[in-house]
Coordinates of C-alpha atoms and ligand atoms in Angstrom, one line a residue:
X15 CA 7.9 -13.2 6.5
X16 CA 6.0 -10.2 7.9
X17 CA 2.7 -11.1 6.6
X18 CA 0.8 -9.3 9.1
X19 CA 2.5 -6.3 8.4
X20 CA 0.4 -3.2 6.8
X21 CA 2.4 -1.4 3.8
X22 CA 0.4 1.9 4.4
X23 CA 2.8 2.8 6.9
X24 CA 6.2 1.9 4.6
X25 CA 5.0 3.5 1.7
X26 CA 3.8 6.7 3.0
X27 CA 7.9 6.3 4.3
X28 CA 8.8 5.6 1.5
X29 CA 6.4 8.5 -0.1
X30 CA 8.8 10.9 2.6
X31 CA 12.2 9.5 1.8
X32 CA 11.6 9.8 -2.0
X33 CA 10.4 13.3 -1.8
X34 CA 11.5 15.1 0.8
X35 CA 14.7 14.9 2.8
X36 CA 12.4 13.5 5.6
X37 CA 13.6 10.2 6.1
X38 CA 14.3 9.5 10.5
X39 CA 16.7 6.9 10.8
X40 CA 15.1 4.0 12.2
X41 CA 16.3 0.2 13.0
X42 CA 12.7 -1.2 12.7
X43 CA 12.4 -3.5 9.0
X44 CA 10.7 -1.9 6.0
X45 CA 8.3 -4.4 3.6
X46 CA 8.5 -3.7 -0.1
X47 CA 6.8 -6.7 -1.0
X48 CA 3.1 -5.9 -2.7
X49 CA 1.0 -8.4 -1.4
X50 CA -1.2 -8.8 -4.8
X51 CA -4.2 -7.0 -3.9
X52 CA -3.4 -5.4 -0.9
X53 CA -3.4 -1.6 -0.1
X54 CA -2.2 1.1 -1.4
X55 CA -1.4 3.8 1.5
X56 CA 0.1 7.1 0.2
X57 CA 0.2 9.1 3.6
X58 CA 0.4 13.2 3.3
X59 CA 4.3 14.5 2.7
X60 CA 2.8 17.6 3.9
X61 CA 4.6 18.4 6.9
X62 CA 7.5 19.7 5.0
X63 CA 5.5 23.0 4.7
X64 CA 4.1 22.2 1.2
X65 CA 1.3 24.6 -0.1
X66 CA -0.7 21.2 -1.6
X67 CA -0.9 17.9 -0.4
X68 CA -0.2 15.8 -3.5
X69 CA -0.6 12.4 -1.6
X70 CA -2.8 13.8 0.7
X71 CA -5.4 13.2 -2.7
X72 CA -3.8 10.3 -3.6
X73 CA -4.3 7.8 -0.2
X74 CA -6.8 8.3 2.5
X75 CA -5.9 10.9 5.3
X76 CA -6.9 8.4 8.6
X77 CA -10.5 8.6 10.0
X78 CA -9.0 7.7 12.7
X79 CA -12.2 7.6 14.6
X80 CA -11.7 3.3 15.6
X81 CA -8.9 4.3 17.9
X82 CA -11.4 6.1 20.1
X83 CA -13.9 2.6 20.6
X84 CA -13.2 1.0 24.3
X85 CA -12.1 -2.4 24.1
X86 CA -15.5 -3.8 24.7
X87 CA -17.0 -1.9 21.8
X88 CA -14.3 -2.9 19.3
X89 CA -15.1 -6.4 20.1
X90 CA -19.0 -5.9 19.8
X91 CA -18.2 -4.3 16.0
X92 CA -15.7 -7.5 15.6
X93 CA -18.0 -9.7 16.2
X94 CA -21.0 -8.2 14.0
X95 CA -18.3 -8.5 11.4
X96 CA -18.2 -12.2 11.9
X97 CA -21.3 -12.9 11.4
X98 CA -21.1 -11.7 7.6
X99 CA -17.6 -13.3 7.5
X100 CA -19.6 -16.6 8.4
X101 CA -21.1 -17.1 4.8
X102 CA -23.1 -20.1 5.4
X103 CA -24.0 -18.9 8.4
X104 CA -22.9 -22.3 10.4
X105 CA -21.1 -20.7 13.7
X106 CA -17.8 -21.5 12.0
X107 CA -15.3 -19.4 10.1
X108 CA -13.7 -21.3 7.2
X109 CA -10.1 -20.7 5.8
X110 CA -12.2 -20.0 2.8
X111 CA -14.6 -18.0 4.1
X112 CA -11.8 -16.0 5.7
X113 CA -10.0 -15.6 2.8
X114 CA -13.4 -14.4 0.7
X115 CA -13.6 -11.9 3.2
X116 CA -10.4 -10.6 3.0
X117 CA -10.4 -10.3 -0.7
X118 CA -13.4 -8.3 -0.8
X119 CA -12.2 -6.0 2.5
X120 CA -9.4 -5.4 0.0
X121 CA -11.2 -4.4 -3.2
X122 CA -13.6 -2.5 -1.0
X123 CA -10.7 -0.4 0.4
X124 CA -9.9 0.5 -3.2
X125 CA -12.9 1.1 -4.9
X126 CA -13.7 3.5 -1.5
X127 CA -10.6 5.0 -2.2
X128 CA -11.2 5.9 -5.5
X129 CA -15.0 6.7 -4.6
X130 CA -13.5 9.6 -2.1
X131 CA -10.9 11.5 -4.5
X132 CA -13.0 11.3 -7.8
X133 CA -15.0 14.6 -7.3
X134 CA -11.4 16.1 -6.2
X135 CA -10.2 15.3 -9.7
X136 CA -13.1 15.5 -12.1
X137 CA -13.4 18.7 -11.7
X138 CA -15.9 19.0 -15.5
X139 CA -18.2 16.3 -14.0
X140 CA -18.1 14.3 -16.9
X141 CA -17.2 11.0 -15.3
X142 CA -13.8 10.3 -16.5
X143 CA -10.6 12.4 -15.2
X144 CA -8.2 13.8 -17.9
X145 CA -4.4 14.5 -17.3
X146 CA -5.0 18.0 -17.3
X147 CA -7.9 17.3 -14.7
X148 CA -5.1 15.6 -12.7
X149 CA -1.9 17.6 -13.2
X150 CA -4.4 20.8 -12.9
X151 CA -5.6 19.3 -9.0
X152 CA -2.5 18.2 -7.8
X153 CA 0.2 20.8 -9.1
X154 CA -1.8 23.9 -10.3
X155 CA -0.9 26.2 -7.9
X156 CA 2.5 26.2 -8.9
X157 CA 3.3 28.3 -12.0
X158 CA 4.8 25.9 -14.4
X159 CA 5.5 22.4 -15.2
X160 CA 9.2 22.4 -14.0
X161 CA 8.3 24.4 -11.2
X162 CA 10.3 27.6 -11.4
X163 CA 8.3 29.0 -8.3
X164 CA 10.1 26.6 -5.8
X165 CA 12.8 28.0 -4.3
X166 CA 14.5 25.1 -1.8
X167 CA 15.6 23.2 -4.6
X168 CA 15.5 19.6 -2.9
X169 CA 11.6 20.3 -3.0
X170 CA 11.7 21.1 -6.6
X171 CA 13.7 18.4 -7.6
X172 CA 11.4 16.0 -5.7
X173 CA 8.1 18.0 -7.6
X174 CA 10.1 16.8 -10.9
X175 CA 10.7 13.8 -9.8
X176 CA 7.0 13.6 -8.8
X177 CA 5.4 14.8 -12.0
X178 CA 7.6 12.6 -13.8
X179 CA 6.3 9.6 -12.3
X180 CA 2.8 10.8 -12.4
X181 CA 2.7 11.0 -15.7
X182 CA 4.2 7.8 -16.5
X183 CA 1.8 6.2 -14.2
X184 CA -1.2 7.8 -15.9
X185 CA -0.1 6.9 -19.6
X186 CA 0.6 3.2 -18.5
X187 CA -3.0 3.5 -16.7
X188 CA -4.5 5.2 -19.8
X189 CA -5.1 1.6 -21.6
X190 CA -6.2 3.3 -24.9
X191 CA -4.1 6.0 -24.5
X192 CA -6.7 8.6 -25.2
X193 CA -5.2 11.2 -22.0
X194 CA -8.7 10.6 -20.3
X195 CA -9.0 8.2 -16.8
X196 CA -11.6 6.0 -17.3
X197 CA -13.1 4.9 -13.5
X198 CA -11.2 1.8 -14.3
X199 CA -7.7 3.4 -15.3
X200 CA -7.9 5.6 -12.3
X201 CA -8.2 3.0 -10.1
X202 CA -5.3 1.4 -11.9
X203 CA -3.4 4.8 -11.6
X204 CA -3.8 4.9 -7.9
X205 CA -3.6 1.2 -6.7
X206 CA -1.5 -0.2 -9.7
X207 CA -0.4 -3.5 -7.2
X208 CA -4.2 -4.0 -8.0
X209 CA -3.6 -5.0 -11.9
X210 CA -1.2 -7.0 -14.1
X211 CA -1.1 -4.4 -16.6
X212 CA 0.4 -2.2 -14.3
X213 CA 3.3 -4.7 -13.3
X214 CA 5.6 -2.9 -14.8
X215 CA 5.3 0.6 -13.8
X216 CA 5.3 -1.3 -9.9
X217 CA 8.6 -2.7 -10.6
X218 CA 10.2 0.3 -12.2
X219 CA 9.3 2.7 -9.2
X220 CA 10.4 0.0 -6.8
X221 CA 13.6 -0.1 -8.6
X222 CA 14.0 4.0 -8.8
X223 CA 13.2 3.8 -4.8
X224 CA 15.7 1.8 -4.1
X225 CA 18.7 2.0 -6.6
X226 CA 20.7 4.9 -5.1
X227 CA 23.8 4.3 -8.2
X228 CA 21.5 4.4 -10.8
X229 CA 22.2 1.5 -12.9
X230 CA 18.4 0.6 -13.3
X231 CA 19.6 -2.7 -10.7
X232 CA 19.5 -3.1 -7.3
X233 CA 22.4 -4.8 -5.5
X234 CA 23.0 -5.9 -2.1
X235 CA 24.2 -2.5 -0.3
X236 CA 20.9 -0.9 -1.6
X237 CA 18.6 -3.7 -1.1
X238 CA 19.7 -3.5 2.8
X239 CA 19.6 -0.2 2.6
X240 CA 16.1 0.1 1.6
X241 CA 15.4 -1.6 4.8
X242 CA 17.6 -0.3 7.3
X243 CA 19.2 2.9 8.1
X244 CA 21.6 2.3 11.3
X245 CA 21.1 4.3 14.0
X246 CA 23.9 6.1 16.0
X247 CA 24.5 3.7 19.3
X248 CA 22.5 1.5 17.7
X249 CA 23.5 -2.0 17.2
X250 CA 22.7 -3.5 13.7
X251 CA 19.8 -5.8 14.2
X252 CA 19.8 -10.0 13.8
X253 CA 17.2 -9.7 10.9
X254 CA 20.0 -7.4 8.8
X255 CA 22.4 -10.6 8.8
X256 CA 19.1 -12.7 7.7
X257 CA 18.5 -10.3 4.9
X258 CA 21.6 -10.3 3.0
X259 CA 21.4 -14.0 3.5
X260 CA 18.0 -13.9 1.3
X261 CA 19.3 -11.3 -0.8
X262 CA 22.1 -13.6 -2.1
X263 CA 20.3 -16.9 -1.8
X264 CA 16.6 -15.9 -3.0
X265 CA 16.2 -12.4 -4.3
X266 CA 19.5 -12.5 -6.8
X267 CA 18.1 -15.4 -8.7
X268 CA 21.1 -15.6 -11.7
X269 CA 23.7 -14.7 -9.1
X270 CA 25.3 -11.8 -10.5
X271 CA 25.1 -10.1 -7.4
X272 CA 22.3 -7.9 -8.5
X273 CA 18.4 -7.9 -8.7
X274 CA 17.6 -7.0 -12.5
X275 CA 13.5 -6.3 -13.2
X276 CA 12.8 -9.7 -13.5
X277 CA 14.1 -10.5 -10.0
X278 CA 12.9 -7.6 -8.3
X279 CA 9.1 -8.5 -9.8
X280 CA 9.2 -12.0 -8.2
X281 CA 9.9 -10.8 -5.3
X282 CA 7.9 -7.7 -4.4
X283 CA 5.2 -9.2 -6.8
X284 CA 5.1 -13.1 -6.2
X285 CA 2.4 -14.0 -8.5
X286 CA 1.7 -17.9 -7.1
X287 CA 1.5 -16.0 -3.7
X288 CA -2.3 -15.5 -2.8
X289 CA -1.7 -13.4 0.5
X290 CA -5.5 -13.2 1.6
X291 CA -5.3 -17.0 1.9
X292 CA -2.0 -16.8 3.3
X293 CA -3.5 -14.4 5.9
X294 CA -6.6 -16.2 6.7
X295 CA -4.6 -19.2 7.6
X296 CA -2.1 -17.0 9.7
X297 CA -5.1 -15.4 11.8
X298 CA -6.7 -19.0 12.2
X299 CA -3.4 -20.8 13.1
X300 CA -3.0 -17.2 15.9
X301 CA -6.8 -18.3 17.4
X302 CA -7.9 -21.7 16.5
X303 CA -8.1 -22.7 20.4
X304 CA -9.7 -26.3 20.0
X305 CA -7.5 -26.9 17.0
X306 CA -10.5 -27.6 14.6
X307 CA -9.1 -25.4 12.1
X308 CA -12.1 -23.2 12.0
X309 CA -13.1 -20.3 14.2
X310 CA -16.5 -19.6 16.5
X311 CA -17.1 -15.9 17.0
X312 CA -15.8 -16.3 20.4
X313 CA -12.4 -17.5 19.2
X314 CA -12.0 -14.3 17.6
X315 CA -13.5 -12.0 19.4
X316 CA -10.7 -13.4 22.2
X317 CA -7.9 -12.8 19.8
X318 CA -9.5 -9.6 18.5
X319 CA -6.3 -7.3 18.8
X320 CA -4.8 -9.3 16.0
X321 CA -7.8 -9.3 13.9
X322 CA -8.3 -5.3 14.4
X323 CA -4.7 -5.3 13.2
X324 CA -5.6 -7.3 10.0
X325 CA -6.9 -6.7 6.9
X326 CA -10.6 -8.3 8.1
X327 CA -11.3 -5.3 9.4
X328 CA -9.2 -2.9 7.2
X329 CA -7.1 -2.4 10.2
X330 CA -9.5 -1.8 12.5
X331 CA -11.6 1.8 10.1
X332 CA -14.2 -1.2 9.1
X333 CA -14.8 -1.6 13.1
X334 CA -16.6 2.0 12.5
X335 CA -18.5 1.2 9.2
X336 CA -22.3 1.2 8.9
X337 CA -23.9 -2.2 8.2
X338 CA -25.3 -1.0 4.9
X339 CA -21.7 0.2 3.4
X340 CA -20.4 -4.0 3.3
Ligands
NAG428 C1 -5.9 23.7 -16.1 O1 -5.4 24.9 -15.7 C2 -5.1 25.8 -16.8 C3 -4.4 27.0 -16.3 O2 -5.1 27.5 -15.2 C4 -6.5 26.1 -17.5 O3 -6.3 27.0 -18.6 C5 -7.1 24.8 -18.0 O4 -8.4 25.1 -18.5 C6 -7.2 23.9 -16.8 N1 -7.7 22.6 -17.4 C7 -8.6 21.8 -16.8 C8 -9.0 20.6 -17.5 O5 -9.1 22.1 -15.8
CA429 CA1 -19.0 -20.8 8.2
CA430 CA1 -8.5 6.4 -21.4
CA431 CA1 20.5 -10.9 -10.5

């Protein structure tokens, strides 16, 4: 498994394929799964020439600003962070302690999130963000709801297609169903991998991503093709082979050579799966030198290209962070 791997990147892909006829073949893996609460990364589909940057507002556009520390700074910041990773303040870092951290590097990435694009939203200041707030900020400038001021007609399907799902999203989000965001159901409208409630609507736009016949399943053709485009004088890569293999022997549980809701939500939403642990114990296993199963601050700092990679540091944007916003 590709634990390590960040879904920003895949699903602002995946963002580009679904939209825009934007997808560059490439032979390198795509994840689907939704590590329970990890990120939520919808990068801009702007370069299409769009007049408004719909997921622009909806994920963060890259303060990119860590990639400009020297090696040697990187690992100063890295190892400040250790010192709040070490609760007890011992010298040690714990599986658990890890873990803790991880867990609340994630929730701080969402709640920041959030924090960032509320003002873009609520534009009445009144605390909460209505649909018409939302729809208003995100597709106002076009004239009408089924957007009869597009001309390329790809684009304006994928606006449809868009809205549709917007709106869907927000009325699953909006608990009490009163068209008005709480802070609470926006945050469950952008990052709904974050909450239960929200399962379904994950699943369902999983499914639409990836079932290119329609029949609300996805079968073996489309759940390799989700992954892998072949590339002209390319050859097909090992991991393709390994992936049908799982397909048939661990993804189509009832073996009816399809993956109905219930089989995609176990696997892109494995609830006994707690991936911050699972991580923790991967970056631990990657740097635990003396094999004591616990890490000093220069056991990391050693291995630090991994942990700027991982979700410790939000990989790497928490290396630039100000002691006072932990
Ligand atoms: C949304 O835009 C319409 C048309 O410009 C406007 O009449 C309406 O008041 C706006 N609603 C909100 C909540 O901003
Ligand atoms: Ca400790
Ligand atoms: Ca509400
Ligand atoms: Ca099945």
């Amino acid at each position: 498994m590709m634990l390590m791997m960040s879904r920003r990147s895949l699903l602002g892909l995946l963002a580009l394929c679904a939209s825009v006829a934007f997808c560059k073949p490439t032979s390198e893996k795509k994840e689907r799964v939704h590590h329970s609460k990890d990120l939520d990364e919808r990068d801009p589909i702007d370069q299409n020439g769009f007049q408004f940057d719909h997921d622009a507002f909806m994920g963060r556009e890259g303060s990119k600003t860590f990639d400009q520390l020297t090696p040697e700074e990187s690992k100063e910041r890295l190892g400040k962070i250790v010192d709040r990773i070490d609760d007890d303040q011992d010298g040690l870092v714990t599986a658990d302690e890890l873990t803790s951290w991880i867990k609340r590097a994630q929730n701080r990435y969402v709640d920041d999130n959030v924090k960032k694009h509320w003002n873009e939203y609520d534009t009445n200041r009144d605390g909460q963000i209505s649909w018409e707030e939302y729809r208003n900020a995100t597709y106002g400038f076009h004239v009408d709801e089924s957007f009869s001021d597009v001309s390329n007609d790809e684009d304006k399907a994928s606006y449809r297609k868009m809205l549709k799902r917007d709106v869907r999203r927000f009325e699953k989000a909006d608990k009490d169903g009163d068209k008005v965001a709480t802070r609470e159901e926006f945050t469950a409208f952008l990052h709904p991998e974050e909450f239960d409630y929200m399962k379904p609507i994950v699943v369902l736009e999983t499914i639409e991503d990836i079932d290119k016949d329609g029949d609300g399943m996805v079968d073996e053709k489309e759940y390799v093709g989700d992954m892998y485009s072949p590339v002209d004088g390319e050859s097909e890569p090992d991991w393709v082979k390994n992936e049908q293999e799982q397909f048939r022997r661990f993804r189509d549980l009832n073996k009816d050579g399809k993956m109905d809701k219930e089989e995609v939500e176990r696997w892109i939403l494995p609830g006994d799966y707690d991936h911050a642990m699972a991580e923790a114990k991967h970056l631990i296993h990657e740097s635990d030198k003396d094999e004591d199963s616990k890490l000093t601050k220069q056991e990391i700092v050693n291995n630090w290209n991994m942990f700027v990679g991982s979700q410790v540091t939000n990989y790497g944007e928490d290396l630039t962070r100000k002691h006072d916003e932990f």
